[in-house]
Structure formats: structure tokens, C-alpha cells
XYZ file of N, CA and C in Angstrom:
297
model
N 45.490 133.038 184.013
C 45.666 132.953 185.454
C 44.799 133.990 186.130
N 44.315 133.694 187.290
C 43.484 134.612 188.056
C 44.285 135.146 189.233
N 44.237 136.441 189.427
C 44.891 137.083 190.561
C 43.801 137.750 191.378
N 43.693 137.378 192.658
C 42.691 137.995 193.521
C 42.868 139.503 193.566
N 41.765 140.209 193.594
C 41.735 141.663 193.731
C 42.388 142.383 192.567
N 42.466 141.742 191.430
C 43.049 142.383 190.257
C 42.151 142.091 189.074
N 41.436 143.082 188.628
C 40.513 142.919 187.519
C 40.786 144.032 186.511
N 41.861 143.903 185.713
C 42.240 144.995 184.813
C 41.222 145.218 183.700
N 41.075 146.444 183.301
C 40.234 146.786 182.162
C 40.995 146.527 180.873
N 42.307 146.745 180.904
C 43.163 146.535 179.744
C 44.343 145.669 180.168
N 44.717 144.720 179.326
C 45.902 143.905 179.554
C 46.828 144.123 178.371
N 48.030 144.592 178.645
C 49.013 144.819 177.598
C 50.051 143.715 177.730
N 50.208 142.951 176.684
C 51.094 141.790 176.720
C 52.320 142.033 175.861
N 53.448 141.503 176.282
C 54.692 141.625 175.537
C 54.618 140.757 174.295
N 55.042 141.293 173.168
C 55.029 140.523 171.913
C 56.202 140.953 171.035
N 57.400 140.604 171.466
C 58.602 140.964 170.738
C 58.519 140.460 169.300
N 58.870 141.316 168.366
C 58.903 140.991 166.937
C 57.541 140.625 166.363
N 56.476 141.136 166.941
C 55.139 140.841 166.416
C 54.951 141.451 165.031
N 55.595 142.581 164.801
C 55.545 143.201 163.473
C 56.964 143.587 163.082
N 57.185 143.739 161.812
C 58.513 144.143 161.368
C 58.576 145.626 161.059
N 57.441 146.240 160.786
C 57.402 147.676 160.515
C 56.884 148.364 161.769
N 57.666 149.270 162.303
C 57.291 149.931 163.544
C 57.381 151.442 163.405
N 56.527 152.110 164.169
C 56.628 153.563 164.271
C 57.845 153.888 165.131
N 58.193 155.156 165.185
C 59.322 155.557 166.016
C 59.010 155.265 167.479
N 60.046 155.148 168.265
C 59.872 154.874 169.697
C 59.034 155.964 170.356
N 59.291 157.189 169.990
C 58.542 158.312 170.565
C 57.052 158.201 170.252
N 56.725 157.820 169.022
C 55.316 157.641 168.638
C 54.687 156.492 169.403
N 55.418 155.395 169.541
C 54.891 154.240 170.275
C 54.661 154.587 171.738
N 55.596 155.331 172.330
C 55.432 155.739 173.731
C 54.235 156.669 173.884
N 54.088 157.600 172.975
C 52.964 158.533 173.030
C 51.637 157.787 172.922
N 51.552 156.846 171.994
C 50.334 156.057 171.820
C 50.047 155.207 173.063
N 51.095 154.601 173.607
C 50.949 153.788 174.814
C 50.405 154.634 175.967
N 51.026 155.796 176.205
C 50.596 156.661 177.299
C 49.177 157.175 177.087
N 48.826 157.456 175.861
C 47.477 157.913 175.550
C 46.449 156.829 175.907
N 46.755 155.585 175.578
C 45.838 154.482 175.891
C 45.730 154.261 177.391
N 46.853 154.317 178.082
C 46.837 154.156 179.537
C 46.036 155.301 180.161
N 46.297 156.514 179.728
C 45.610 157.693 180.258
C 44.097 157.596 180.036
N 43.698 157.261 178.813
C 42.269 157.161 178.504
C 41.584 156.106 179.367
N 42.245 154.996 179.585
C 41.688 153.939 180.427
C 41.532 154.418 181.866
N 42.591 155.011 182.407
C 42.576 155.463 183.797
C 41.572 156.600 183.993
N 41.535 157.525 183.059
C 40.586 158.641 183.166
C 39.144 158.152 183.091
N 38.930 157.034 182.414
C 37.601 156.450 182.326
C 37.263 155.571 183.517
N 38.137 155.552 184.517
C 37.887 154.774 185.720
C 38.412 153.345 185.648
N 39.138 153.021 184.581
C 39.648 151.664 184.420
C 40.977 151.452 185.112
N 41.428 150.216 185.044
C 42.714 149.820 185.620
C 43.550 149.208 184.507
N 44.856 149.371 184.594
C 45.767 148.849 183.583
C 46.772 147.930 184.263
N 46.935 146.745 183.718
C 47.932 145.807 184.198
C 48.910 145.563 183.060
N 50.201 145.801 183.313
C 51.224 145.661 182.277
C 52.265 144.648 182.751
N 52.165 143.407 182.318
C 53.207 142.445 182.697
C 54.479 142.713 181.891
N 55.584 142.855 182.575
C 56.859 143.135 181.922
C 57.887 142.147 182.469
N 58.521 141.424 181.575
C 59.420 140.370 182.000
C 60.892 140.757 181.915
N 61.210 141.755 181.130
C 62.599 142.190 180.984
C 62.869 143.339 181.952
N 63.920 143.214 182.743
C 64.243 144.222 183.747
C 64.422 145.605 183.128
N 65.154 145.692 182.043
C 65.379 146.985 181.400
C 64.090 147.622 180.929
N 63.198 146.816 180.380
C 61.920 147.341 179.898
C 61.056 147.781 181.076
N 61.105 147.036 182.167
C 60.340 147.411 183.360
C 60.803 148.774 183.874
N 62.109 148.972 183.919
C 62.652 150.262 184.350
C 62.172 151.374 183.430
N 62.285 151.123 182.156
C 61.912 152.124 181.156
C 60.439 152.512 181.293
N 59.567 151.533 181.449
C 58.137 151.826 181.583
C 57.817 152.542 182.887
N 58.470 152.155 183.973
C 58.240 152.834 185.256
C 58.591 154.312 185.156
N 59.721 154.595 184.570
C 60.157 155.993 184.439
C 59.259 156.745 183.462
N 58.906 156.119 182.351
C 58.020 156.743 181.368
C 56.689 157.116 182.010
N 56.105 156.181 182.744
C 54.813 156.425 183.388
C 54.952 157.467 184.500
N 56.003 157.382 185.294
C 56.207 158.353 186.378
C 56.336 159.776 185.823
N 57.120 159.944 184.777
C 57.282 161.279 184.183
C 55.977 161.785 183.594
N 55.222 160.901 182.959
C 53.931 161.285 182.382
C 52.955 161.692 183.487
N 52.919 160.909 184.564
C 52.030 161.213 185.684
C 52.375 162.583 186.265
N 53.669 162.865 186.423
C 54.096 164.169 186.942
C 53.699 165.293 185.994
N 53.949 165.107 184.714
C 53.649 166.120 183.706
C 52.152 166.418 183.641
N 51.326 165.384 183.772
C 49.870 165.537 183.679
C 49.230 165.825 185.041
N 50.069 165.839 186.097
C 49.598 166.073 187.467
C 48.484 165.100 187.852
N 48.688 163.832 187.509
C 47.689 162.808 187.810
C 47.844 162.332 189.247
N 46.745 162.092 189.901
C 46.746 161.666 191.299
C 46.421 160.179 191.445
N 46.185 159.484 190.349
C 45.889 158.054 190.381
C 47.167 157.309 190.760
N 47.107 156.426 191.753
C 48.326 155.714 192.162
C 48.808 154.732 191.106
N 50.119 154.564 191.042
C 50.744 153.593 190.148
C 51.475 152.586 191.029
N 51.222 151.320 190.805
C 51.868 150.262 191.570
C 52.732 149.434 190.635
N 53.891 149.030 191.113
C 54.716 148.106 190.340
C 55.371 147.141 191.303
N 55.722 145.996 190.776
C 56.319 144.944 191.591
C 57.662 145.423 192.130
N 57.844 145.278 193.393
C 59.098 145.705 194.005
C 60.194 144.688 193.736
N 61.293 144.886 194.356
C 62.399 143.951 194.198
C 63.454 144.524 193.281
N 63.917 143.693 192.402
C 65.024 144.058 191.525
C 64.693 145.261 190.644
N 63.471 145.330 190.146
C 63.083 146.459 189.295
C 63.209 147.779 190.037
N 62.716 147.823 191.261
C 62.781 149.060 192.035
C 64.227 149.470 192.306
N 65.048 148.521 192.712
C 66.451 148.829 193.004
C 67.179 149.311 191.752
N 66.970 148.610 190.653
C 67.636 148.993 189.409
C 67.151 150.357 188.923
N 65.861 150.629 189.101
C 65.312 151.919 188.669
C 65.916 153.061 189.461
N 66.121 152.868 190.748
C 66.746 153.917 191.566
C 68.153 154.235 191.066
N 68.909 153.207 190.699
C 70.244 153.439 190.141
C 70.151 154.105 188.771
N 69.204 153.670 187.982
C 69.010 154.251 186.654
C 68.729 155.749 186.765
N 67.880 156.125 187.716
C 67.553 157.543 187.915
C 68.780 158.347 188.333
N 69.653 157.734 189.125
C 70.876 158.431 189.545
C 71.750 158.804 188.346
N 71.750 157.938 187.329
C 72.646 158.122 186.198
C 71.909 158.415 184.894
N 70.695 158.947 184.989
C 69.890 159.164 183.796
C 70.541 160.154 182.829
N 71.331 161.065 183.338
C 71.982 162.035 182.445
C 73.054 161.351 181.580
N 73.458 160.160 181.954
C 74.443 159.418 181.158
C 73.795 158.683 180.000
N 72.475 158.595 179.994
C 71.775 157.849 178.939
C 71.314 158.809 177.848
N 70.995 158.248 176.693
C 70.506 159.091 175.606
C 68.993 159.086 175.604
N 68.399 159.915 174.777
C 66.941 160.037 174.672
C 66.339 158.813 174.055
């Protein structure tokens, strides 16, 4: 599909159960953020389609915390609506969740 004004350098697609052997979640997150960072620092754009609400929340928070930690000024855009509302509630109760 073509989206006007959107020409991503990298497209990350969801592929549940693509492999059976996985690294730890922390390692996967670190690798993901490293790839996003390298793309953005190189002047590229990243488009991440996420279909599961919980995963969308998780990625938004992961990226937001990384951006804050790295003091990045590159804007991050995400689809508004249910994801944004749910993320705001998630942030309110983040201390109730585990690592």
C-alpha cells in the first residue's frame, strides 16, 4: 500500500511466532532501539505498524523513554485514538506493572 508523504527507510513488520528460539526481551528491545536509533541518526525514517493495542502501548513507552534518555530531538509520531488513551492510563499505573 502507498501512503502519501510517508517514505520510510525501514519497515518493521509484526511476525508473531516467526522463530521459536528468542533472545531475552531486554536484548530484543535493546537491538530494536539500536536499529531505530541508527536509522534516525542517519537521517532515515522508521515506520512501525502495530496491530495489538498492548504492543502499541509498550512500544510507545519504550521509544519515549529511550528518546528521553538519549536526549533525542527527532519527533516521534504515533496514531492517536485508543492507543493514546490507553497509554495515558498505562503511565498512570506503571508502578503496578513488572519490568
